[in-house]
Structures are given as C-alpha cells and as structure tokens.
CSV table of N, CA and C in Angstrom, one decimal:
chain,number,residue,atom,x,y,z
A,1,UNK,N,0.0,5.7,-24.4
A,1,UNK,CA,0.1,5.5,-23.0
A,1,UNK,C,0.2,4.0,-22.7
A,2,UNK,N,1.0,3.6,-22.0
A,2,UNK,CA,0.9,2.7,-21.5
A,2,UNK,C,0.9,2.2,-20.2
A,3,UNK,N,0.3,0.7,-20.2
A,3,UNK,CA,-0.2,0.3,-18.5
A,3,UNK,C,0.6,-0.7,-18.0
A,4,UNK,N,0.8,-0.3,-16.5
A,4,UNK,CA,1.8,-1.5,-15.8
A,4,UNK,C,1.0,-2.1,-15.6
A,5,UNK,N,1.5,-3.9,-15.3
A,5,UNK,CA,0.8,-4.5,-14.9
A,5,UNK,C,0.5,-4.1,-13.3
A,6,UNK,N,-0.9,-4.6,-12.0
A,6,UNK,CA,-0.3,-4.5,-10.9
A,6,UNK,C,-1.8,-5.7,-10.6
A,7,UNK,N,-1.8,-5.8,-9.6
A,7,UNK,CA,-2.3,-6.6,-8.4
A,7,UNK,C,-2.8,-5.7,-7.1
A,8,UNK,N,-3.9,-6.3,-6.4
A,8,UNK,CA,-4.4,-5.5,-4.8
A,8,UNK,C,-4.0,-6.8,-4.2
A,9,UNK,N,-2.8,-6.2,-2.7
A,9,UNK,CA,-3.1,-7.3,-1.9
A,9,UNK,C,-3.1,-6.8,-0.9
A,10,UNK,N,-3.7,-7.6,0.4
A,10,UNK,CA,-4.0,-6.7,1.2
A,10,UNK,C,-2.9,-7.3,3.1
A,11,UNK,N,-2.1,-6.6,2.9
A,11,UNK,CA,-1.3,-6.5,4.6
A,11,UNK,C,-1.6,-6.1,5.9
A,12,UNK,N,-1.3,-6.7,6.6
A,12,UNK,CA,-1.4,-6.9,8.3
A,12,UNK,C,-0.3,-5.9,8.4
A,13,UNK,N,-1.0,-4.8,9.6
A,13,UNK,CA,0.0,-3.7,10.2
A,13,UNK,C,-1.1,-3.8,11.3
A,14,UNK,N,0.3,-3.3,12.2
A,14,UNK,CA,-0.3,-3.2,14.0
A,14,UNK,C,-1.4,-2.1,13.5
A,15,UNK,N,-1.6,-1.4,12.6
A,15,UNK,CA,-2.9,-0.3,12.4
A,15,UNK,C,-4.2,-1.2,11.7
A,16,UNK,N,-4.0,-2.6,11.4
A,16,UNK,CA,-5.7,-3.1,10.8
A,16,UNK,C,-4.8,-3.3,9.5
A,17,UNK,N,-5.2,-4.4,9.1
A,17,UNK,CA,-5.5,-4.5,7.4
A,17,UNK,C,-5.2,-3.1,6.6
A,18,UNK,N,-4.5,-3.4,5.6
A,18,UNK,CA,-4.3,-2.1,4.4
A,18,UNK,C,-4.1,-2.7,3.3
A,19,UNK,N,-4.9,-2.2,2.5
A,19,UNK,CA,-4.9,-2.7,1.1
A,19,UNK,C,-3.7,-1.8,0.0
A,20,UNK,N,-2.7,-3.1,-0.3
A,20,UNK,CA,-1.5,-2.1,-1.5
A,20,UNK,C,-1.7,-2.5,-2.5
A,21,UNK,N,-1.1,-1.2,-3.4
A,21,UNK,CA,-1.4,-1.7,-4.8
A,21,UNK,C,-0.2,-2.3,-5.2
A,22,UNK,N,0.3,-3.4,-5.5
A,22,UNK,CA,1.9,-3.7,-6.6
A,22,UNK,C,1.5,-3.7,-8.4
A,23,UNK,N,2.3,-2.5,-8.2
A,23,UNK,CA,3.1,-2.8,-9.7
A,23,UNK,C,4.2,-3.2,-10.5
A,24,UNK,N,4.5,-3.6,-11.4
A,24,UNK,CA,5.5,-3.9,-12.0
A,24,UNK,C,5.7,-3.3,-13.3
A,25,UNK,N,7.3,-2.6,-12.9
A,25,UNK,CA,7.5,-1.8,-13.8
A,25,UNK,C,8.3,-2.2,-14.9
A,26,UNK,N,8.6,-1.8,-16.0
A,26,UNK,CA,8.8,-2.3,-17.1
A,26,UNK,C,10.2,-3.6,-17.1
A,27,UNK,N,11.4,-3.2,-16.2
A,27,UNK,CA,12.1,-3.6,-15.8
A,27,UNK,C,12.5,-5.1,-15.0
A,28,UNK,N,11.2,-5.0,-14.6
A,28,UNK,CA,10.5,-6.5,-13.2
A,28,UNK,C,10.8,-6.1,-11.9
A,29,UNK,N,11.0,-4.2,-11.7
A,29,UNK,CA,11.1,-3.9,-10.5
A,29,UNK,C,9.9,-3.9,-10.3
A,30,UNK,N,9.1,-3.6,-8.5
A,30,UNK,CA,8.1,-3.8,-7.8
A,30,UNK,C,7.8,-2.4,-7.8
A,31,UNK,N,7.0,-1.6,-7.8
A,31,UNK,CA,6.4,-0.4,-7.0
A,31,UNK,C,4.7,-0.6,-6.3
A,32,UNK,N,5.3,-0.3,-4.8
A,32,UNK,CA,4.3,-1.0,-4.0
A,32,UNK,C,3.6,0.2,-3.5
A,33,UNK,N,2.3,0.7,-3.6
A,33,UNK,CA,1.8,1.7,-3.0
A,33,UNK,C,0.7,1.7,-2.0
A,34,UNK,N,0.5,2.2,-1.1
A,34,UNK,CA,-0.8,2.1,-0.2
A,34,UNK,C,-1.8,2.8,-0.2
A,35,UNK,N,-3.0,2.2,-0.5
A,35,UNK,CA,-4.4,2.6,-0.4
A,35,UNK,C,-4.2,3.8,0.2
A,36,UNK,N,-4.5,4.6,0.1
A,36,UNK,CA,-4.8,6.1,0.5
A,36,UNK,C,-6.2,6.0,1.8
A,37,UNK,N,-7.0,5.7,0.9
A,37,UNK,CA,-8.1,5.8,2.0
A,37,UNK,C,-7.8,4.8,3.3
A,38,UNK,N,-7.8,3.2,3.0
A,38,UNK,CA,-7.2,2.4,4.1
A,38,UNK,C,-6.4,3.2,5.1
A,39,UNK,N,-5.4,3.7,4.7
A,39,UNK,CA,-4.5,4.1,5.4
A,39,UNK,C,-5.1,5.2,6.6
A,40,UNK,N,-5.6,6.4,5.6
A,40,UNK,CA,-6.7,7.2,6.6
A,40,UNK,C,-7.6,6.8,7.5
A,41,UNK,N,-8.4,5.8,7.1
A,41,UNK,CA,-8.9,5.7,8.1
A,41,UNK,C,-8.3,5.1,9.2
A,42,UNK,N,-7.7,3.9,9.3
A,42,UNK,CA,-6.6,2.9,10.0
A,42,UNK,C,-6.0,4.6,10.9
A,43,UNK,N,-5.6,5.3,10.8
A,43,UNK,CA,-5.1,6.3,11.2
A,43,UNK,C,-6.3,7.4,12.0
A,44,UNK,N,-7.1,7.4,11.1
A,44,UNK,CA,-7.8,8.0,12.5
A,44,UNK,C,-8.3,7.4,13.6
A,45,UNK,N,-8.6,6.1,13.3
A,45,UNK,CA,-9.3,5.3,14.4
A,45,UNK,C,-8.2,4.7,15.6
A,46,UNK,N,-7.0,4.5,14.8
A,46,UNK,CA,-5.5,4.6,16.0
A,46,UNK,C,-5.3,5.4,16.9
A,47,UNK,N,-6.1,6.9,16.2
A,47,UNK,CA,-5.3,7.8,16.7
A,47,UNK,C,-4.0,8.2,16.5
A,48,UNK,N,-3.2,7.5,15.1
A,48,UNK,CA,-1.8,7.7,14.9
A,48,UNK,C,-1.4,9.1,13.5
A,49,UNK,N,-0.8,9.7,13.1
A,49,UNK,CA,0.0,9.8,12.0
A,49,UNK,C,-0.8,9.1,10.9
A,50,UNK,N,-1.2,9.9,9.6
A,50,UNK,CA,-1.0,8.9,8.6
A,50,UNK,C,-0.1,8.5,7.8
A,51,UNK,N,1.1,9.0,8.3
A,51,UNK,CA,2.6,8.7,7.9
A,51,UNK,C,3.1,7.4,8.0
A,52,UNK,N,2.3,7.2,9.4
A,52,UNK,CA,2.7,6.1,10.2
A,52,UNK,C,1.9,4.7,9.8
A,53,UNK,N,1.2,5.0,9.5
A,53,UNK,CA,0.3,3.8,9.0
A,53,UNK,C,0.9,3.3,7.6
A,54,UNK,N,1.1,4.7,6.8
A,54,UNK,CA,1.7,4.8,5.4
A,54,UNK,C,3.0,3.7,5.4
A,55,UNK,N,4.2,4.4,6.6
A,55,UNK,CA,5.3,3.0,6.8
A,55,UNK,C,4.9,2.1,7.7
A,56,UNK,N,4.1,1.7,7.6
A,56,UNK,CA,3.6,0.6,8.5
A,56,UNK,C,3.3,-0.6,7.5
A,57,UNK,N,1.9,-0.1,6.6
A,57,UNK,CA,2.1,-0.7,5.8
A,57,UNK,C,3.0,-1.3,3.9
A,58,UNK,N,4.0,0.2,4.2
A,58,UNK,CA,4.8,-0.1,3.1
A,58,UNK,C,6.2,-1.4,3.5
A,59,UNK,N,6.3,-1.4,4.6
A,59,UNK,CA,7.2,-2.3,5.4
A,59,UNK,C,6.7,-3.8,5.5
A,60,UNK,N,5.3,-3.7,5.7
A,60,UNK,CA,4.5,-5.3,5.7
A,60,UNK,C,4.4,-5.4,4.2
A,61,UNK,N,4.2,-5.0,3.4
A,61,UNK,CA,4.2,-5.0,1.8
A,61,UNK,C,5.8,-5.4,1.2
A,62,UNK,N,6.6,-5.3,1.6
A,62,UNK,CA,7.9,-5.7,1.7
A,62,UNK,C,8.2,-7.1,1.5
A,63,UNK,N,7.3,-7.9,1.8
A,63,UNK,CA,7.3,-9.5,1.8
A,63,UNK,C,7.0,-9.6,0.2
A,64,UNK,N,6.0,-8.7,-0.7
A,64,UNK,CA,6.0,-9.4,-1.8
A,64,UNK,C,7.3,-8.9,-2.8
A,65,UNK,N,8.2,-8.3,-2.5
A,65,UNK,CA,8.9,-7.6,-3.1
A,65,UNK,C,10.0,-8.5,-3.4
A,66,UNK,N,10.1,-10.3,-2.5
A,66,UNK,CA,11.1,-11.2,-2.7
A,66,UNK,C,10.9,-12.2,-2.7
C-alpha cells in the first residue's frame, strides 16, 4: 500500500474556518478534500446545506492548487 503525501490547511469561507486536507497524487496533481466534521458543524450553526459549506470551502482551497 502506498501513502500520498498531503498537508492540513485551514480556509476562510463565508461559513467560518474549514480545515482541508491536500494531497498529492503520484503525478503532482492536487486532491483537495474537506474536513467532514468542520464542514458539519460550520453548517449547522449557519443554518446552511452541508453541501454548501462543502463548495464553499472546496472553492477557497482552490488558491493552493496554483
């Protein structure tokens, strides 16, 4: 089995802080995922979708991707 490298960094979305995970996949593409839990809560306490939090902060995670 093998491990990608990744990093936690944490992005500004109109829903609060969310912590993503980046990976790097074998190629030097990015795969950028968001904290599950962050996201949930940021989403109940909005009152929003946790869809919406989910592209909220995959969109502000977008800056490390260049």
């Amino acid at each position: 089995r093998d491990f990608l490298c990744r990093r936690f960094e944490t992005v500004s979305t109109c829903y609060g802080p969310i912590t993503v995970k980046i990976a790097i996949l074998p190629g030097g593409d990015l795969r950028i995922t968001p904290e599950y839990e962050d996201c949930r809560k940021a989403a109940e306490k909005q009152g929003v979708s946790l869809q919406k939090v989910i592209s909220a902060a995959e969109i502000a995670a977008q800056a490390f991707a260049s």
